[in-house]
GROMACS .gro file of N, CA and C in nm:
model
  468
    1MET      N    1  10.189   0.008   8.620
    1MET     CA    2  10.093   0.019   8.513
    1MET      C    3   9.970  -0.066   8.542
    2LYS      N    4   9.993  -0.195   8.585
    2LYS     CA    5   9.879  -0.282   8.616
    2LYS      C    6   9.796  -0.224   8.729
    3LYS      N    7   9.864  -0.164   8.829
    3LYS     CA    8   9.795  -0.104   8.942
    3LYS      C    9   9.707   0.012   8.895
    4THR      N   10   9.757   0.093   8.802
    4THR     CA   11   9.683   0.206   8.748
    4THR      C   12   9.561   0.159   8.672
    5ILE      N   13   9.576   0.055   8.590
    5ILE     CA   14   9.463   0.001   8.513
    5ILE      C   15   9.358  -0.056   8.608
    6GLY      N   16   9.404  -0.129   8.710
    6GLY     CA   17   9.310  -0.184   8.808
    6GLY      C   18   9.234  -0.075   8.880
    7LEU      N   19   9.303   0.031   8.920
    7LEU     CA   20   9.240   0.144   8.986
    7LEU      C   21   9.140   0.212   8.894
    8LEU      N   22   9.175   0.224   8.766
    8LEU     CA   23   9.085   0.285   8.669
    8LEU      C   24   8.960   0.199   8.652
    9GLN      N   25   8.976   0.067   8.646
    9GLN     CA   26   8.861  -0.022   8.631
    9GLN      C   27   8.768  -0.011   8.752
   10VAL      N   28   8.821  -0.007   8.873
   10VAL     CA   29   8.740   0.006   8.993
   10VAL      C   30   8.667   0.140   8.991
   11SER      N   31   8.738   0.247   8.952
   11SER     CA   32   8.676   0.380   8.947
   11SER      C   33   8.562   0.384   8.846
   12LEU      N   34   8.583   0.325   8.729
   12LEU     CA   35   8.478   0.322   8.628
   12LEU      C   36   8.358   0.242   8.675
   13CYS      N   37   8.383   0.133   8.745
   13CYS     CA   38   8.274   0.051   8.799
   13CYS      C   39   8.192   0.131   8.899
   14ILE      N   40   8.259   0.203   8.988
   14ILE     CA   41   8.189   0.284   9.087
   14ILE      C   42   8.107   0.393   9.019
   15ILE      N   43   8.163   0.457   8.917
   15ILE     CA   44   8.090   0.561   8.843
   15ILE      C   45   7.969   0.500   8.774
   16ALA      N   46   7.985   0.383   8.713
   16ALA     CA   47   7.873   0.318   8.645
   16ALA      C   48   7.761   0.285   8.742
   17ILE      N   49   7.797   0.234   8.860
   17ILE     CA   50   7.696   0.201   8.960
   17ILE      C   51   7.625   0.328   9.006
   18THR      N   52   7.701   0.434   9.027
   18THR     CA   53   7.642   0.559   9.073
   18THR      C   54   7.539   0.612   8.975
   19PHE      N   55   7.570   0.607   8.846
   19PHE     CA   56   7.477   0.659   8.747
   19PHE      C   57   7.364   0.563   8.716
   20SER      N   58   7.383   0.433   8.744
   20SER     CA   59   7.278   0.335   8.716
   20SER      C   60   7.164   0.341   8.816
   21VAL      N   61   7.193   0.377   8.938
   21VAL     CA   62   7.092   0.380   9.042
   21VAL      C   63   7.022   0.516   9.035
   22SER      N   64   6.892   0.513   9.024
   22SER     CA   65   6.819   0.640   9.014
   22SER      C   66   6.822   0.714   9.147
   23SER      N   67   6.812   0.844   9.141
   23SER     CA   68   6.819   0.923   9.263
   23SER      C   69   6.701   0.894   9.355
   24SER      N   70   6.589   0.852   9.300
   24SER     CA   71   6.475   0.821   9.387
   24SER      C   72   6.502   0.699   9.472
   25ALA      N   73   6.587   0.606   9.426
   25ALA     CA   74   6.620   0.488   9.505
   25ALA      C   75   6.710   0.524   9.622
   26LEU      N   76   6.778   0.637   9.614
   26LEU     CA   77   6.870   0.676   9.720
   26LEU      C   78   6.804   0.765   9.824
   27ALA      N   79   6.688   0.821   9.793
   27ALA     CA   80   6.620   0.912   9.886
   27ALA      C   81   6.568   0.835  10.006
   28GLN      N   82   6.586   0.890  10.125
   28GLN     CA   83   6.538   0.827  10.248
   28GLN      C   84   6.395   0.871  10.275
   29SER      N   85   6.312   0.778  10.321
   29SER     CA   86   6.178   0.814  10.363
   29SER      C   87   6.183   0.861  10.508
   30ALA      N   88   6.073   0.911  10.559
   30ALA     CA   89   6.069   0.962  10.696
   30ALA      C   90   6.095   0.852  10.798
   31SER      N   91   6.068   0.728  10.762
   31SER     CA   92   6.088   0.617  10.857
   31SER      C   93   6.232   0.568  10.861
   32ALA      N   94   6.323   0.635  10.793
   32ALA     CA   95   6.466   0.602  10.789
   32ALA      C   96   6.496   0.481  10.701
   33GLU      N   97   6.397   0.419  10.641
   33GLU     CA   98   6.419   0.312  10.546
   33GLU      C   99   6.385   0.366  10.408
   34ALA      N  100   6.470   0.340  10.312
   34ALA     CA  101   6.444   0.388  10.175
   34ALA      C  102   6.331   0.307  10.114
   35GLU      N  103   6.242   0.376  10.047
   35GLU     CA  104   6.138   0.307   9.971
   35GLU      C  105   6.196   0.282   9.834
   36LEU      N  106   6.208   0.156   9.799
   36LEU     CA  107   6.272   0.120   9.674
   36LEU      C  108   6.170   0.113   9.562
   37PRO      N  109   6.211   0.150   9.441
   37PRO     CA  110   6.123   0.132   9.326
   37PRO      C  111   6.099  -0.017   9.303
   38ALA      N  112   6.002  -0.048   9.220
   38ALA     CA  113   5.974  -0.188   9.188
   38ALA      C  114   6.098  -0.253   9.128
   39GLN      N  115   6.113  -0.384   9.151
   39GLN     CA  116   6.232  -0.454   9.101
   39GLN      C  117   6.249  -0.438   8.951
   40SER      N  118   6.139  -0.427   8.877
   40SER     CA  119   6.149  -0.416   8.732
   40SER      C  120   6.212  -0.284   8.689
   41GLU      N  121   6.219  -0.184   8.777
   41GLU     CA  122   6.280  -0.056   8.744
   41GLU      C  123   6.431  -0.057   8.757
   42PHE      N  124   6.488  -0.160   8.819
   42PHE     CA  125   6.632  -0.170   8.837
   42PHE      C  126   6.692  -0.257   8.727
   43PRO      N  127   6.820  -0.236   8.698
   43PRO     CA  128   6.888  -0.331   8.609
   43PRO      C  129   6.889  -0.469   8.675
   44LYS      N  130   6.890  -0.576   8.596
   44LYS     CA  131   6.883  -0.712   8.652
   44LYS      C  132   6.994  -0.739   8.752
   45TRP      N  133   7.116  -0.691   8.725
   45TRP     CA  134   7.227  -0.718   8.816
   45TRP      C  135   7.204  -0.654   8.952
   46LEU      N  136   7.130  -0.544   8.957
   46LEU     CA  137   7.103  -0.478   9.084
   46LEU      C  138   6.979  -0.537   9.152
   47SER      N  139   6.878  -0.573   9.074
   47SER     CA  140   6.755  -0.626   9.134
   47SER      C  141   6.777  -0.760   9.202
   48ARG      N  142   6.881  -0.834   9.162
   48ARG     CA  143   6.911  -0.962   9.227
   48ARG      C  144   6.953  -0.944   9.373
   49GLY      N  145   6.993  -0.825   9.411
   49GLY     CA  146   7.036  -0.799   9.548
   49GLY      C  147   6.929  -0.740   9.636
   50LEU      N  148   6.807  -0.725   9.584
   50LEU     CA  149   6.699  -0.667   9.664
   50LEU      C  150   6.634  -0.774   9.751
   51PRO      N  151   6.580  -0.734   9.866
   51PRO     CA  152   6.511  -0.831   9.953
   51PRO      C  153   6.393  -0.896   9.880
   52VAL      N  154   6.369  -1.022   9.916
   52VAL     CA  155   6.260  -1.100   9.856
   52VAL      C  156   6.167  -1.151   9.967
   53ARG      N  157   6.068  -1.230   9.929
   53ARG     CA  158   5.971  -1.282  10.026
   53ARG      C  159   6.038  -1.355  10.142
   54GLU      N  160   6.146  -1.426  10.115
   54GLU     CA  161   6.216  -1.500  10.219
   54GLU      C  162   6.276  -1.407  10.324
   55HIS      N  163   6.303  -1.283  10.288
   55HIS     CA  164   6.346  -1.183  10.386
   55HIS      C  165   6.225  -1.138  10.470
   56GLU      N  166   6.113  -1.115  10.404
   56GLU     CA  167   5.993  -1.065  10.472
   56GLU      C  168   5.944  -1.158  10.581
   57VAL      N  169   5.961  -1.290  10.565
   57VAL     CA  170   5.912  -1.383  10.666
   57VAL      C  171   5.988  -1.370  10.798
   58LEU      N  172   6.102  -1.300  10.797
   58LEU     CA  173   6.179  -1.278  10.919
   58LEU      C  174   6.126  -1.162  11.003
   59THR      N  175   6.035  -1.083  10.948
   59THR     CA  176   5.986  -0.962  11.016
   59THR      C  177   5.935  -0.987  11.158
   60PRO      N  178   5.864  -1.096  11.187
   60PRO     CA  179   5.819  -1.118  11.325
   60PRO      C  180   5.932  -1.129  11.428
   61LEU      N  181   6.055  -1.151  11.385
   61LEU     CA  182   6.168  -1.162  11.477
   61LEU      C  183   6.219  -1.025  11.523
   62VAL      N  184   6.182  -0.919  11.453
   62VAL     CA  185   6.231  -0.784  11.484
   62VAL      C  186   6.160  -0.733  11.609
   63GLY      N  187   6.236  -0.669  11.698
   63GLY     CA  188   6.179  -0.612  11.820
   63GLY      C  189   6.271  -0.637  11.938
   64THR      N  190   6.217  -0.615  12.056
   64THR     CA  191   6.292  -0.638  12.179
   64THR      C  192   6.231  -0.758  12.250
   65TRP      N  193   6.316  -0.851  12.290
   65TRP     CA  194   6.271  -0.978  12.347
   65TRP      C  195   6.344  -1.006  12.477
   66ARG      N  196   6.272  -1.062  12.573
   66ARG     CA  197   6.334  -1.115  12.695
   66ARG      C  198   6.365  -1.262  12.667
   67VAL      N  199   6.488  -1.304  12.700
   67VAL     CA  200   6.536  -1.436  12.662
   67VAL      C  201   6.573  -1.518  12.785
   68GLN      N  202   6.532  -1.644  12.787
   68GLN     CA  203   6.580  -1.739  12.887
   68GLN      C  204   6.669  -1.838  12.813
   69MET      N  205   6.790  -1.860  12.865
   69MET     CA  206   6.883  -1.947  12.795
   69MET      C  207   6.952  -2.040  12.894
   70SER      N  208   6.970  -2.165  12.851
   70SER     CA  209   7.044  -2.264  12.930
   70SER      C  210   7.176  -2.291  12.862
   71PHE      N  211   7.284  -2.289  12.940
   71PHE     CA  212   7.418  -2.316  12.888
   71PHE      C  213   7.461  -2.452  12.937
   72TYR      N  214   7.481  -2.543  12.845
   72TYR     CA  215   7.519  -2.679  12.881
   72TYR      C  216   7.669  -2.700  12.882
   73GLY      N  217   7.747  -2.600  12.840
   73GLY     CA  218   7.893  -2.609  12.849
   73GLY      C  219   7.934  -2.606  12.994
   74THR      N  220   8.043  -2.668  13.027
   74THR     CA  221   8.084  -2.675  13.167
   74THR      C  222   8.137  -2.542  13.218
   75LEU      N  223   8.198  -2.463  13.131
   75LEU     CA  224   8.254  -2.333  13.169
   75LEU      C  225   8.339  -2.343  13.295
   76GLY      N  226   8.423  -2.448  13.300
   76GLY     CA  227   8.512  -2.467  13.413
   76GLY      C  228   8.451  -2.541  13.530
   77ARG      N  229   8.326  -2.582  13.520
   77ARG     CA  230   8.259  -2.654  13.628
   77ARG      C  231   8.260  -2.803  13.599
   78SER      N  232   8.220  -2.881  13.694
   78SER     CA  233   8.208  -3.026  13.675
   78SER      C  234   8.098  -3.054  13.572
   79PRO      N  235   8.122  -3.149  13.480
   79PRO     CA  236   8.019  -3.182  13.381
   79PRO      C  237   7.895  -3.248  13.443
   80ASP      N  238   7.902  -3.284  13.572
   80ASP     CA  239   7.788  -3.345  13.639
   80ASP      C  240   7.688  -3.240  13.688
   81GLN      N  241   7.727  -3.115  13.689
   81GLN     CA  242   7.638  -3.010  13.738
   81GLN      C  243   7.533  -2.977  13.633
   82PRO      N  244   7.417  -2.929  13.677
   82PRO     CA  245   7.312  -2.891  13.582
   82PRO      C  246   7.355  -2.770  13.500
   83PRO      N  247   7.285  -2.744  13.390
   83PRO     CA  248   7.323  -2.629  13.307
   83PRO      C  249   7.304  -2.497  13.382
   84LEU      N  250   7.382  -2.398  13.341
   84LEU     CA  251   7.361  -2.262  13.392
   84LEU      C  252   7.241  -2.204  13.319
   85VAL      N  253   7.151  -2.141  13.392
   85VAL     CA  254   7.030  -2.084  13.332
   85VAL      C  255   7.026  -1.936  13.364
   86THR      N  256   6.997  -1.857  13.263
   86THR     CA  257   6.978  -1.714  13.283
   86THR      C  258   6.846  -1.674  13.221
   87ASP      N  259   6.775  -1.586  13.289
   87ASP     CA  260   6.648  -1.536  13.233
   87ASP      C  261   6.644  -1.384  13.230
   88ASP      N  262   6.761  -1.321  13.239
   88ASP     CA  263   6.762  -1.175  13.234
   88ASP      C  264   6.827  -1.121  13.106
   89LEU      N  265   6.833  -1.203  13.003
   89LEU     CA  266   6.889  -1.158  12.876
   89LEU      C  267   6.784  -1.076  12.799
   90ILE      N  268   6.830  -0.971  12.737
   90ILE     CA  269   6.744  -0.890  12.650
   90ILE      C  270   6.804  -0.893  12.510
   91SER      N  271   6.722  -0.926  12.412
   91SER     CA  272   6.765  -0.931  12.272
   91SER      C  273   6.694  -0.818  12.198
   92ARG      N  274   6.773  -0.736  12.129
   92ARG     CA  275   6.718  -0.627  12.048
   92ARG      C  276   6.752  -0.656  11.903
   93ARG      N  277   6.646  -0.667  11.821
   93ARG     CA  278   6.665  -0.702  11.680
   93ARG      C  279   6.609  -0.592  11.592
   94GLN      N  280   6.689  -0.557  11.491
   94GLN     CA  281   6.647  -0.452  11.398
   94GLN      C  282   6.693  -0.487  11.257
   95TRP      N  283   6.619  -0.435  11.160
   95TRP     CA  284   6.657  -0.454  11.020
   95TRP      C  285   6.779  -0.369  10.988
   96LEU      N  286   6.866  -0.420  10.902
   96LEU     CA  287   6.981  -0.346  10.849
   96LEU      C  288   6.979  -0.356  10.698
   97ALA      N  289   7.049  -0.264  10.634
   97ALA     CA  290   7.074  -0.268  10.489
   97ALA      C  291   6.945  -0.279  10.409
   98GLY      N  292   6.846  -0.199  10.446
   98GLY     CA  293   6.723  -0.194  10.369
   98GLY      C  294   6.644  -0.323  10.369
   99GLY      N  295   6.641  -0.394  10.481
   99GLY     CA  296   6.561  -0.517  10.490
   99GLY      C  297   6.633  -0.641  10.442
  100ARG      N  298   6.764  -0.635  10.432
  100ARG     CA  299   6.841  -0.752  10.388
  100ARG      C  300   6.888  -0.839  10.504
  101TYR      N  301   6.913  -0.779  10.620
  101TYR     CA  302   6.965  -0.852  10.735
  101TYR      C  303   6.897  -0.806  10.863
  102ILE      N  304   6.890  -0.896  10.960
  102ILE     CA  305   6.846  -0.858  11.094
  102ILE      C  306   6.969  -0.866  11.184
  103GLU      N  307   6.993  -0.756  11.256
  103GLU     CA  308   7.101  -0.756  11.354
  103GLU      C  309   7.041  -0.784  11.491
  104ASP      N  310   7.099  -0.879  11.562
  104ASP     CA  311   7.053  -0.918  11.695
  104ASP      C  312   7.164  -0.886  11.795
  105THR      N  313   7.133  -0.802  11.893
  105THR     CA  314   7.227  -0.773  12.000
  105THR      C  315   7.163  -0.817  12.130
  106MET      N  316   7.227  -0.913  12.198
  106MET     CA  317   7.172  -0.969  12.321
  106MET      C  318   7.270  -0.944  12.435
  107GLY      N  319   7.217  -0.905  12.549
  107GLY     CA  320   7.302  -0.882  12.664
  107GLY      C  321   7.229  -0.913  12.793
  108GLY      N  322   7.306  -0.938  12.898
  108GLY     CA  323   7.250  -0.968  13.029
  108GLY      C  324   7.360  -1.027  13.116
  109THR      N  325   7.323  -1.119  13.203
  109THR     CA  326   7.422  -1.183  13.289
  109THR      C  327   7.406  -1.335  13.285
  110LEU      N  328   7.516  -1.403  13.317
  110LEU     CA  329   7.517  -1.548  13.330
  110LEU      C  330   7.602  -1.580  13.451
  111ASP      N  331   7.541  -1.641  13.549
  111ASP     CA  332   7.610  -1.677  13.672
  111ASP      C  333   7.677  -1.555  13.735
  112GLY      N  334   7.606  -1.438  13.727
  112GLY     CA  335   7.654  -1.315  13.788
  112GLY      C  336   7.752  -1.235  13.705
  113ALA      N  337   7.794  -1.286  13.589
  113ALA     CA  338   7.889  -1.214  13.504
  113ALA      C  339   7.819  -1.162  13.379
  114PRO      N  340   7.862  -1.046  13.328
  114PRO     CA  341   7.801  -0.994  13.206
  114PRO      C  342   7.824  -1.087  13.087
  115VAL      N  343   7.726  -1.097  13.001
  115VAL     CA  344   7.736  -1.179  12.880
  115VAL      C  345   7.666  -1.103  12.767
  116TRP      N  346   7.719  -1.114  12.647
  116TRP     CA  347   7.655  -1.054  12.530
  116TRP      C  348   7.688  -1.136  12.406
  117ARG      N  349   7.609  -1.111  12.303
  117ARG     CA  350   7.630  -1.173  12.173
  117ARG      C  351   7.571  -1.080  12.069
  118ARG      N  352   7.636  -1.073  11.954
  118ARG     CA  353   7.580  -0.998  11.841
  118ARG      C  354   7.577  -1.092  11.722
  119GLY      N  355   7.466  -1.088  11.648
  119GLY     CA  356   7.453  -1.177  11.533
  119GLY      C  357   7.379  -1.109  11.419
  120TRP      N  358   7.397  -1.165  11.301
  120TRP     CA  359   7.330  -1.115  11.181
  120TRP      C  360   7.264  -1.232  11.111
  121LEU      N  361   7.136  -1.215  11.082
  121LEU     CA  362   7.057  -1.319  11.015
  121LEU      C  363   7.014  -1.265  10.880
  122GLY      N  364   7.031  -1.346  10.777
  122GLY     CA  365   6.990  -1.303  10.644
  122GLY      C  366   6.954  -1.422  10.558
  123TYR      N  367   6.911  -1.389  10.438
  123TYR     CA  368   6.875  -1.491  10.340
  123TYR      C  369   6.964  -1.472  10.218
  124SER      N  370   7.032  -1.576  10.177
  124SER     CA  371   7.117  -1.571  10.058
  124SER      C  372   7.035  -1.609   9.936
  125ILE      N  373   7.012  -1.513   9.850
  125ILE     CA  374   6.938  -1.540   9.726
  125ILE      C  375   7.017  -1.636   9.638
  126MET      N  376   7.149  -1.621   9.638
  126MET     CA  377   7.235  -1.707   9.554
  126MET      C  378   7.225  -1.854   9.595
  127ASP      N  379   7.218  -1.881   9.725
  127ASP     CA  380   7.217  -2.019   9.774
  127ASP      C  381   7.079  -2.067   9.817
  128ALA      N  382   6.980  -1.976   9.815
  128ALA     CA  383   6.843  -2.009   9.858
  128ALA      C  384   6.843  -2.071   9.997
  129ARG      N  385   6.911  -2.003  10.092
  129ARG     CA  386   6.916  -2.052  10.229
  129ARG      C  387   6.935  -1.935  10.325
  130TYR      N  388   6.897  -1.960  10.451
  130TYR     CA  389   6.919  -1.862  10.556
  130TYR      C  390   7.058  -1.879  10.614
  131GLU      N  391   7.118  -1.767  10.657
  131GLU     CA  392   7.252  -1.770  10.716
  131GLU      C  393   7.252  -1.686  10.842
  132TRP      N  394   7.327  -1.733  10.942
  132TRP     CA  395   7.333  -1.669  11.074
  132TRP      C  396   7.480  -1.665  11.116
  133VAL      N  397   7.530  -1.546  11.146
  133VAL     CA  398   7.668  -1.527  11.189
  133VAL      C  399   7.666  -1.458  11.324
  134THR      N  400   7.745  -1.507  11.422
  134THR     CA  401   7.747  -1.445  11.553
  134THR      C  402   7.890  -1.423  11.602
  135ILE      N  403   7.903  -1.325  11.691
  135ILE     CA  404   8.029  -1.302  11.764
  135ILE      C  405   7.994  -1.283  11.910
  136ASP      N  406   8.091  -1.313  11.996
  136ASP     CA  407   8.074  -1.291  12.140
  136ASP      C  408   8.211  -1.274  12.202
  137PRO      N  409   8.218  -1.231  12.329
  137PRO     CA  410   8.350  -1.206  12.390
  137PRO      C  411   8.420  -1.332  12.441
  138VAL      N  412   8.361  -1.448  12.425
  138VAL     CA  413   8.420  -1.572  12.474
  138VAL      C  414   8.505  -1.638  12.366
  139ASN      N  415   8.470  -1.617  12.240
  139ASN     CA  416   8.536  -1.684  12.128
  139ASN      C  417   8.611  -1.585  12.040
  140THR      N  418   8.714  -1.633  11.972
  140THR     CA  419   8.780  -1.552  11.870
  140THR      C  420   8.734  -1.594  11.731
  141THR      N  421   8.638  -1.683  11.728
  141THR     CA  422   8.585  -1.735  11.603
  141THR      C  423   8.446  -1.678  11.578
  142MET      N  424   8.422  -1.634  11.457
  142MET     CA  425   8.286  -1.597  11.419
  142MET      C  426   8.212  -1.729  11.393
  143MET      N  427   8.099  -1.747  11.458
  143MET     CA  428   8.021  -1.868  11.436
  143MET      C  429   7.928  -1.844  11.318
  144HIS      N  430   7.931  -1.935  11.222
  144HIS     CA  431   7.856  -1.919  11.099
  144HIS      C  432   7.769  -2.042  11.079
  145PHE      N  433   7.639  -2.020  11.070
  145PHE     CA  434   7.544  -2.129  11.052
  145PHE      C  435   7.472  -2.108  10.919
  146GLU      N  436   7.458  -2.213  10.842
  146GLU     CA  437   7.393  -2.204  10.712
  146GLU      C  438   7.285  -2.311  10.701
  147GLY      N  439   7.171  -2.272  10.646
  147GLY     CA  440   7.071  -2.371  10.611
  147GLY      C  441   7.120  -2.448  10.490
  148ALA      N  442   7.064  -2.564  10.466
  148ALA     CA  443   7.102  -2.640  10.346
  148ALA      C  444   7.062  -2.561  10.222
  149PRO      N  445   7.140  -2.570  10.113
  149PRO     CA  446   7.100  -2.500   9.990
  149PRO      C  447   6.957  -2.537   9.951
  150ASN      N  448   6.882  -2.438   9.913
  150ASN     CA  449   6.741  -2.449   9.873
  150ASN      C  450   6.649  -2.487   9.988
  151SER      N  451   6.696  -2.483  10.112
  151SER     CA  452   6.611  -2.519  10.227
  151SER      C  453   6.498  -2.419  10.248
  152ALA      N  454   6.511  -2.298  10.202
  152ALA     CA  455   6.405  -2.200  10.220
  152ALA      C  456   6.278  -2.241  10.147
  153TYR      N  457   6.291  -2.319  10.041
  153TYR     CA  458   6.173  -2.360   9.966
  153TYR      C  459   6.085  -2.455  10.046
  154ALA      N  460   6.140  -2.518  10.149
  154ALA     CA  461   6.062  -2.606  10.235
  154ALA      C  462   5.961  -2.526  10.318
  155LEU      N  463   5.984  -2.394  10.331
  155LEU     CA  464   5.892  -2.310  10.410
  155LEU      C  465   5.766  -2.274  10.333
  156ARG      N  466   5.766  -2.295  10.205
  156ARG     CA  467   5.651  -2.255  10.121
  156ARG      C  468   5.535  -2.348  10.134
   0.00000   0.00000   0.00000
């Protein structure tokens, strides 16, 4: 019975969200990014999830970049050796989720072996800070970096 009530509540929530969002907000523009109505046209609970100025300041990071990186980890070598340096990394960054996140995919070689990393950069409206999460084939841990709460206001 509890499972049925819970399922009914989830279904009603999904139906409510579906009818609350206007069809014009769901239409895709020719550029593959949806043009959203003004924030005042959305219910408050939905407008809180829309990108803000702090998202827009990330726009210069989008594109394709050549990266030079130094690795100071020993990676099985003597700690007395200089860092490994690679300058053939390519980073491709694109907006995701309607301008809410930037996805960064970087690949190339390090000391003759393939290396890659994927990360997502965004701004948390709830915490007023930037957040960066990455994965790579060397770790089983997602690396999560957070700015201090309200640190984005220091950029103003």
